[in-house]
Every structure is written in C-alpha cells, then in structure tokens.
PDB file of C-alpha atoms and ligand atoms in Angstrom:
ATOM      1  CA  MET O   1      10.074  -9.593  51.756  1.00 59.00           C
ATOM      2  CA  ILE O   2      12.092 -11.882  49.587  1.00 65.00           C
ATOM      3  CA  ILE O   3      15.296 -13.607  50.563  1.00 73.00           C
ATOM      4  CA  GLY O   4      17.009 -14.873  47.459  1.00 71.00           C
ATOM      5  CA  LYS O   5      19.107 -18.002  47.208  1.00 74.00           C
ATOM      6  CA  PRO O   6      22.527 -17.813  48.868  1.00 84.00           C
ATOM      7  CA  PHE O   7      24.793 -15.235  47.315  1.00 93.00           C
ATOM      8  CA  LEU O   8      27.636 -16.513  49.478  1.00 97.00           C
ATOM      9  CA  THR O   9      27.110 -20.038  50.774  1.00 96.00           C
ATOM     10  CA  THR O  10      28.074 -21.315  54.212  1.00 97.00           C
ATOM     11  CA  GLU O  11      30.962 -23.285  52.647  1.00 97.00           C
ATOM     12  CA  HIS O  12      32.164 -20.277  50.684  1.00 98.00           C
ATOM     13  CA  ILE O  13      32.150 -18.118  53.818  1.00 98.00           C
ATOM     14  CA  HIS O  14      33.902 -20.792  55.876  1.00 98.00           C
ATOM     15  CA  GLU O  15      36.722 -21.131  53.336  1.00 98.00           C
ATOM     16  CA  LYS O  16      37.239 -17.379  53.335  1.00 98.00           C
ATOM     17  CA  VAL O  17      37.227 -17.163  57.142  1.00 98.00           C
ATOM     18  CA  VAL O  18      39.960 -19.819  57.354  1.00 98.00           C
ATOM     19  CA  GLU O  19      41.981 -18.028  54.665  1.00 98.00           C
ATOM     20  CA  LEU O  20      41.705 -14.697  56.519  1.00 98.00           C
ATOM     21  CA  ALA O  21      42.541 -16.296  59.883  1.00 98.00           C
ATOM     22  CA  ASP O  22      45.660 -17.967  58.447  1.00 98.00           C
ATOM     23  CA  LYS O  23      46.883 -14.663  57.040  1.00 98.00           C
ATOM     24  CA  ILE O  24      46.175 -12.825  60.317  1.00 98.00           C
ATOM     25  CA  SER O  25      47.866 -15.569  62.384  1.00 98.00           C
ATOM     26  CA  GLN O  26      50.991 -15.248  60.241  1.00 98.00           C
ATOM     27  CA  ASP O  27      51.045 -11.463  60.439  1.00 98.00           C
ATOM     28  CA  TYR O  28      50.650 -11.437  64.235  1.00 98.00           C
ATOM     29  CA  MET O  29      53.039 -14.294  64.998  1.00 97.00           C
ATOM     30  CA  GLY O  30      54.511 -13.804  68.508  1.00 96.00           C
ATOM     31  CA  LYS O  31      51.975 -11.103  69.382  1.00 98.00           C
ATOM     32  CA  GLU O  32      48.710 -11.115  71.301  1.00 98.00           C
ATOM     33  CA  ILE O  33      45.646  -9.735  69.541  1.00 98.00           C
ATOM     34  CA  LEU O  34      42.923  -7.679  71.191  1.00 98.00           C
ATOM     35  CA  ALA O  35      40.035  -8.537  68.863  1.00 98.00           C
ATOM     36  CA  VAL O  36      37.291  -5.909  68.915  1.00 98.00           C
ATOM     37  CA  GLY O  37      34.001  -6.810  67.249  1.00 98.00           C
ATOM     38  CA  ILE O  38      31.553  -4.169  66.115  1.00 97.00           C
ATOM     39  CA  LEU O  39      28.099  -5.395  67.132  1.00 95.00           C
ATOM     40  CA  LYS O  40      25.670  -6.520  66.282  1.00 94.00           C
ATOM     41  CA  GLY O  41      26.505  -7.283  62.650  1.00 96.00           C
ATOM     42  CA  SER O  42      29.909  -8.877  63.203  1.00 98.00           C
ATOM     43  CA  PHE O  43      28.951 -11.429  65.861  1.00 98.00           C
ATOM     44  CA  MET O  44      28.936 -14.519  63.647  1.00 98.00           C
ATOM     45  CA  PHE O  45      31.977 -13.575  61.598  1.00 98.00           C
ATOM     46  CA  PHE O  46      33.802 -12.554  64.791  1.00 98.00           C
ATOM     47  CA  ALA O  47      33.103 -15.883  66.510  1.00 98.00           C
ATOM     48  CA  ASP O  48      34.184 -17.925  63.489  1.00 98.00           C
ATOM     49  CA  LEU O  49      37.275 -15.838  62.789  1.00 98.00           C
ATOM     50  CA  ILE O  50      38.706 -15.817  66.311  1.00 98.00           C
ATOM     51  CA  ARG O  51      38.149 -19.585  66.596  1.00 98.00           C
ATOM     52  CA  ALA O  52      40.320 -20.066  63.523  1.00 98.00           C
ATOM     53  CA  LEU O  53      43.180 -17.837  64.766  1.00 98.00           C
ATOM     54  CA  LYS O  54      46.357 -19.495  65.976  1.00 97.00           C
ATOM     55  CA  THR O  55      47.596 -16.483  67.961  1.00 97.00           C
ATOM     56  CA  PRO O  56      46.617 -15.682  71.570  1.00 98.00           C
ATOM     57  CA  VAL O  57      43.495 -13.494  71.657  1.00 98.00           C
ATOM     58  CA  THR O  58      41.679 -11.334  74.173  1.00 98.00           C
ATOM     59  CA  LEU O  59      38.454  -9.735  73.072  1.00 98.00           C
ATOM     60  CA  ASP O  60      35.964  -6.969  73.509  1.00 98.00           C
ATOM     61  CA  PHE O  61      33.103  -5.351  71.611  1.00 98.00           C
ATOM     62  CA  ILE O  62      31.708  -2.022  70.577  1.00 97.00           C
ATOM     63  CA  ILE O  63      27.984  -1.684  70.001  1.00 95.00           C
ATOM     64  CA  ALA O  64      27.372   0.984  67.426  1.00 87.00           C
ATOM     65  CA  SER O  65      24.533   1.786  65.100  1.00 82.00           C
ATOM     66  CA  SER O  66      24.338   3.946  62.031  1.00 74.00           C
ATOM     67  CA  TYR O  67      21.546   2.424  60.060  1.00 58.00           C
ATOM     68  CA  LEU O  68      17.765   2.822  59.976  1.00 55.00           C
ATOM     69  CA  LYS O  69      16.333   0.085  57.773  1.00 49.00           C
ATOM     70  CA  THR O  70      18.357   0.190  54.548  1.00 53.00           C
ATOM     71  CA  THR O  71      19.312   3.868  54.512  1.00 56.00           C
ATOM     72  CA  SER O  72      22.460   5.132  56.202  1.00 55.00           C
ATOM     73  CA  THR O  73      21.727   7.982  58.588  1.00 56.00           C
ATOM     74  CA  GLY O  74      25.372   9.001  58.570  1.00 62.00           C
ATOM     75  CA  GLU O  75      25.040   9.341  62.340  1.00 73.00           C
ATOM     76  CA  ILE O  76      26.836   6.967  64.677  1.00 85.00           C
ATOM     77  CA  LYS O  77      25.691   6.107  68.156  1.00 87.00           C
ATOM     78  CA  ILE O  78      27.914   4.186  70.562  1.00 92.00           C
ATOM     79  CA  HIS O  79      25.697   2.096  72.860  1.00 94.00           C
ATOM     80  CA  TYR O  80      28.512   0.087  74.478  1.00 96.00           C
ATOM     81  CA  ASP O  81      32.181   1.034  74.411  1.00 95.00           C
ATOM     82  CA  ILE O  82      35.338  -1.099  74.803  1.00 96.00           C
ATOM     83  CA  ARG O  83      36.062  -1.823  78.461  1.00 95.00           C
ATOM     84  CA  GLU O  84      39.539  -3.292  77.920  1.00 92.00           C
ATOM     85  CA  ASP O  85      42.537  -0.987  78.205  1.00 95.00           C
ATOM     86  CA  ILE O  86      43.600  -0.385  74.596  1.00 97.00           C
ATOM     87  CA  ALA O  87      46.902   1.401  75.274  1.00 97.00           C
ATOM     88  CA  GLY O  88      49.847  -0.668  74.045  1.00 97.00           C
ATOM     89  CA  LYS O  89      47.636  -3.453  72.623  1.00 98.00           C
ATOM     90  CA  HIS O  90      47.571  -4.860  69.104  1.00 98.00           C
ATOM     91  CA  VAL O  91      43.972  -4.132  68.241  1.00 98.00           C
ATOM     92  CA  LEU O  92      42.213  -5.986  65.426  1.00 98.00           C
ATOM     93  CA  LEU O  93      38.900  -4.350  64.627  1.00 98.00           C
ATOM     94  CA  ILE O  94      36.389  -6.784  63.090  1.00 98.00           C
ATOM     95  CA  ASP O  95      33.190  -5.893  61.262  1.00 98.00           C
ATOM     96  CA  ASP O  96      30.685  -7.494  58.919  1.00 97.00           C
ATOM     97  CA  ILE O  97      30.566  -4.975  56.095  1.00 97.00           C
ATOM     98  CA  ILE O  98      32.017  -1.650  55.039  1.00 96.00           C
ATOM     99  CA  ASP O  99      29.596   0.504  53.114  1.00 93.00           C
ATOM    100  CA  THR O 100      30.039   4.310  53.255  1.00 91.00           C
ATOM    101  CA  GLY O 101      32.888   3.807  55.746  1.00 93.00           C
ATOM    102  CA  ILE O 102      31.452   6.490  58.027  1.00 91.00           C
ATOM    103  CA  SER O 103      30.931   4.289  61.082  1.00 92.00           C
ATOM    104  CA  LEU O 104      34.185   2.404  60.701  1.00 95.00           C
ATOM    105  CA  ASN O 105      36.124   5.636  60.282  1.00 95.00           C
ATOM    106  CA  TYR O 106      34.541   7.051  63.431  1.00 93.00           C
ATOM    107  CA  ILE O 107      35.332   3.923  65.457  1.00 96.00           C
ATOM    108  CA  ARG O 108      38.856   3.696  64.044  1.00 97.00           C
ATOM    109  CA  GLU O 109      39.692   7.249  65.127  1.00 95.00           C
ATOM    110  CA  ARG O 110      38.164   6.658  68.532  1.00 95.00           C
ATOM    111  CA  ILE O 111      40.437   3.624  69.063  1.00 97.00           C
ATOM    112  CA  LEU O 112      43.530   5.374  67.688  1.00 97.00           C
ATOM    113  CA  SER O 113      43.028   8.208  70.179  1.00 96.00           C
ATOM    114  CA  LYS O 114      43.512   5.665  73.002  1.00 97.00           C
ATOM    115  CA  GLY O 115      47.069   4.779  71.945  1.00 97.00           C
ATOM    116  CA  PRO O 116      47.085   1.128  70.781  1.00 98.00           C
ATOM    117  CA  ALA O 117      50.456  -0.437  69.838  1.00 98.00           C
ATOM    118  CA  SER O 118      48.864  -1.120  66.433  1.00 98.00           C
ATOM    119  CA  LEU O 119      45.449  -1.125  64.795  1.00 98.00           C
ATOM    120  CA  LYS O 120      44.362  -3.281  61.889  1.00 98.00           C
ATOM    121  CA  ILE O 121      40.922  -3.767  60.414  1.00 98.00           C
ATOM    122  CA  CYS O 122      39.308  -6.970  59.142  1.00 98.00           C
ATOM    123  CA  ILE O 123      36.009  -6.801  57.264  1.00 98.00           C
ATOM    124  CA  LEU O 124      34.071  -9.677  55.712  1.00 98.00           C
ATOM    125  CA  LEU O 125      32.266  -7.728  52.977  1.00 98.00           C
ATOM    126  CA  ASP O 126      33.344  -4.636  51.071  1.00 98.00           C
ATOM    127  CA  LYS O 127      30.660  -2.626  49.256  1.00 96.00           C
ATOM    128  CA  LYS O 128      33.300  -0.520  47.536  1.00 95.00           C
ATOM    129  CA  GLU O 129      30.969   1.439  45.248  1.00 94.00           C
ATOM    130  CA  ARG O 130      29.288   3.127  48.194  1.00 91.00           C
ATOM    131  CA  ARG O 131      32.430   4.425  49.916  1.00 93.00           C
ATOM    132  CA  VAL O 132      32.257   8.039  51.144  1.00 92.00           C
ATOM    133  CA  VAL O 133      35.164   8.006  53.608  1.00 93.00           C
ATOM    134  CA  ASP O 134      38.438   6.310  52.730  1.00 94.00           C
ATOM    135  CA  VAL O 135      39.267   3.877  55.551  1.00 96.00           C
ATOM    136  CA  PRO O 136      42.389   1.680  55.413  1.00 97.00           C
ATOM    137  CA  VAL O 137      41.168  -1.926  55.625  1.00 98.00           C
ATOM    138  CA  ASP O 138      43.883  -4.573  56.063  1.00 98.00           C
ATOM    139  CA  TYR O 139      41.886  -7.769  55.549  1.00 98.00           C
ATOM    140  CA  ILE O 140      38.845  -8.085  53.277  1.00 98.00           C
ATOM    141  CA  GLY O 141      36.794 -11.223  52.677  1.00 98.00           C
ATOM    142  CA  PHE O 142      34.682 -10.466  49.604  1.00 98.00           C
ATOM    143  CA  GLU O 143      33.855  -7.476  47.475  1.00 97.00           C
ATOM    144  CA  VAL O 144      30.082  -7.214  47.041  1.00 96.00           C
ATOM    145  CA  PRO O 145      27.907  -5.219  44.617  1.00 94.00           C
ATOM    146  CA  ASN O 146      25.788  -2.282  45.708  1.00 94.00           C
ATOM    147  CA  LYS O 147      22.893  -4.433  46.899  1.00 93.00           C
ATOM    148  CA  PHE O 148      21.486  -4.869  50.398  1.00 93.00           C
ATOM    149  CA  VAL O 149      22.633  -8.177  51.865  1.00 96.00           C
ATOM    150  CA  VAL O 150      21.408 -10.120  54.898  1.00 96.00           C
ATOM    151  CA  GLY O 151      22.418 -13.220  56.848  1.00 97.00           C
ATOM    152  CA  TYR O 152      25.519 -14.419  58.709  1.00 98.00           C
ATOM    153  CA  GLY O 153      25.039 -11.558  61.205  1.00 98.00           C
ATOM    154  CA  LEU O 154      23.812  -8.950  58.733  1.00 97.00           C
ATOM    155  CA  ASP O 155      20.274  -7.730  59.204  1.00 95.00           C
ATOM    156  CA  TYR O 156      17.319  -5.935  57.771  1.00 93.00           C
ATOM    157  CA  ASP O 157      15.579  -4.260  60.697  1.00 91.00           C
ATOM    158  CA  ASN O 158      17.261  -6.773  63.049  1.00 93.00           C
ATOM    159  CA  ASN O 159      15.909  -9.766  61.090  1.00 94.00           C
ATOM    160  CA  TYR O 160      17.725 -12.544  59.193  1.00 95.00           C
ATOM    161  CA  ARG O 161      20.952 -12.302  61.245  1.00 97.00           C
ATOM    162  CA  ASN O 162      20.731 -16.053  61.973  1.00 97.00           C
ATOM    163  CA  LEU O 163      20.837 -17.211  58.338  1.00 96.00           C
ATOM    164  CA  PRO O 164      23.972 -19.369  57.957  1.00 96.00           C
ATOM    165  CA  TYR O 165      24.644 -17.857  54.517  1.00 96.00           C
ATOM    166  CA  ILE O 166      24.520 -14.400  52.923  1.00 97.00           C
ATOM    167  CA  ALA O 167      21.667 -13.479  50.564  1.00 96.00           C
ATOM    168  CA  ILE O 168      20.606 -10.433  48.608  1.00 94.00           C
ATOM    169  CA  PHE O 169      17.552  -8.855  50.164  1.00 90.00           C
ATOM    170  CA  LYS O 170      14.659  -7.608  48.088  1.00 83.00           C
ATOM    171  CA  LYS O 171      11.538  -5.812  49.238  1.00 74.00           C
ATOM    172  CA  GLU O 172       8.341  -7.228  47.794  1.00 69.00           C
ATOM    173  CA  THR O 173       6.740  -4.797  45.359  1.00 60.00           C
TER     174      THR O 173
HETATM  175  P1  IMP K 201      28.860   2.443  56.888  1.00 67.11           P
HETATM  176  O1  IMP K 201      29.125   3.384  58.017  1.00 67.11           O
HETATM  177  O2  IMP K 201      27.997   3.074  55.850  1.00 67.11           O
HETATM  178  O3  IMP K 201      30.094   1.838  56.282  1.00 67.11           O
HETATM  179  O4  IMP K 201      27.904   1.330  57.467  1.00 67.11           O
HETATM  180  C1  IMP K 201      28.369   0.169  57.954  1.00 67.11           C
HETATM  181  C2  IMP K 201      27.290  -0.586  58.684  1.00 67.11           C
HETATM  182  O5  IMP K 201      26.030  -0.498  58.005  1.00 67.11           O
HETATM  183  C3  IMP K 201      27.640  -2.055  58.691  1.00 67.11           C
HETATM  184  O6  IMP K 201      28.435  -2.399  59.791  1.00 67.11           O
HETATM  185  C4  IMP K 201      26.278  -2.708  58.719  1.00 67.11           C
HETATM  186  O7  IMP K 201      25.830  -2.831  60.051  1.00 67.11           O
HETATM  187  C5  IMP K 201      25.384  -1.741  57.969  1.00 67.11           C
HETATM  188  N1  IMP K 201      25.205  -2.162  56.562  1.00 67.11           N
HETATM  189  C6  IMP K 201      25.731  -1.609  55.441  1.00 67.11           C
HETATM  190  N2  IMP K 201      25.371  -2.258  54.336  1.00 67.11           N
HETATM  191  C7  IMP K 201      24.581  -3.285  54.748  1.00 67.11           C
HETATM  192  C8  IMP K 201      23.891  -4.358  54.052  1.00 67.11           C
HETATM  193  O8  IMP K 201      23.924  -4.517  52.827  1.00 67.11           O
HETATM  194  N3  IMP K 201      23.190  -5.211  54.845  1.00 67.11           N
HETATM  195  C9  IMP K 201      23.116  -5.099  56.202  1.00 67.11           C
HETATM  196  N4  IMP K 201      23.756  -4.124  56.881  1.00 67.11           N
HETATM  197  C10 IMP K 201      24.476  -3.221  56.169  1.00 67.11           C
HETATM  198 MG1   MG K 202      27.634  -3.161  61.593  1.00 67.11          MG
END
C-alpha cells in the first residue's frame, strides 16, 4: 500500500479549520451548539473544530458505518446513537467527508425527526463527483477529486487515521 505525499498538509488543514470555526462562531452568536460528530472518521476534525469555536458547545457522537474497504455498501449501520436530548437544540452535525451522501442523508433525517431547533452540517471534505443523494451542507472545508483519501481521521480498513495530514491512497499493483 502506498501513501503519497500530503495532499492537504497539517498547516493547510489547520488554516481551514480556523476559518470554518470563525464562520460558525459568527453564525451561532448568542446560541449554544450541540455538536454531533459522526465517528470514527470525524474524530480529529471534530476535536480541532470545537476547540476553535467561540460559542458555548455541548457534544455527542453517532457511530455509523457504511463502508467496506473502499467500496460503499450503501447500507448504514448505527452502532451508537446520540444520547443527548436533541429537541429544541441547535445541532451541528460534523463529519470528515461526504461521498455518495447516503450515510449523511440517513443521519440527517434521523436527527430532524427528533425536533431540533435547527440543524446545520459541517464537512471537511466534499467528493462532489460521487454524490448520489443531494444533502444540504452548510460548511465545507475542501472539495476533493474522486480519489480515496486517508489521514486526519480518514481510514482505509481502519488504518492511517492517525496521520496528521491527508494523503491520496493507492493500492500497490
Ligand atoms: P457516503 O455515505 O458515501 O457519503 O460515505 C461517507 C463515509 O464514507 C464517510 O464518512 C467516510 O467514513 C467514508 N468515505 C468516503 N470516502 C472516503 C475516502 O476517500 N476515504 C476514507 N473514507 C471515505
Ligand atoms: Mg465517516
């Protein structure tokens, strides 16, 4: 397996996280955010983003999986669901990457059915070309090409999540 040189460097990612957090802090001024991270992929982005927010934050997670290796199964399993009461809260859903949009769409509708005061979505990477379901995303870090990426929380078979940068993943031939 080959991990190429950084596609998005640590510095590049950090700058974008601060930019996103500033925008979110402005938009939510005077409100409290319930930040919900979709695990495992979002853990690093989630931790960096909420540390850069200037608004009060409570948090929770959803553990969901839709992927086997690099092929989307189109099937979503919820392994851990939000424990916080969502009703009346300003929910900010945070994920690493939007690809087909199938999992995010499923999770979005699940949260909406619980009556939040508002729901916005923040995603670090947008693989626009691959979209199957149209999901309204409010904050996007970077648009990425249709390549499999790893690092900064993103995995291949649960590996490479700890890389401090994002790289394009290639299988050795
Ligand atoms: P979607 O339902 O197809 O949008 O899949 C979204 C999920 O698939 C993301 O939250 C990731 O966990 C995973 N995923 C999609 N593309 C990649 C990638 O390039 N690298 C690592 N994980 C990915
Ligand atoms: Mg994910």
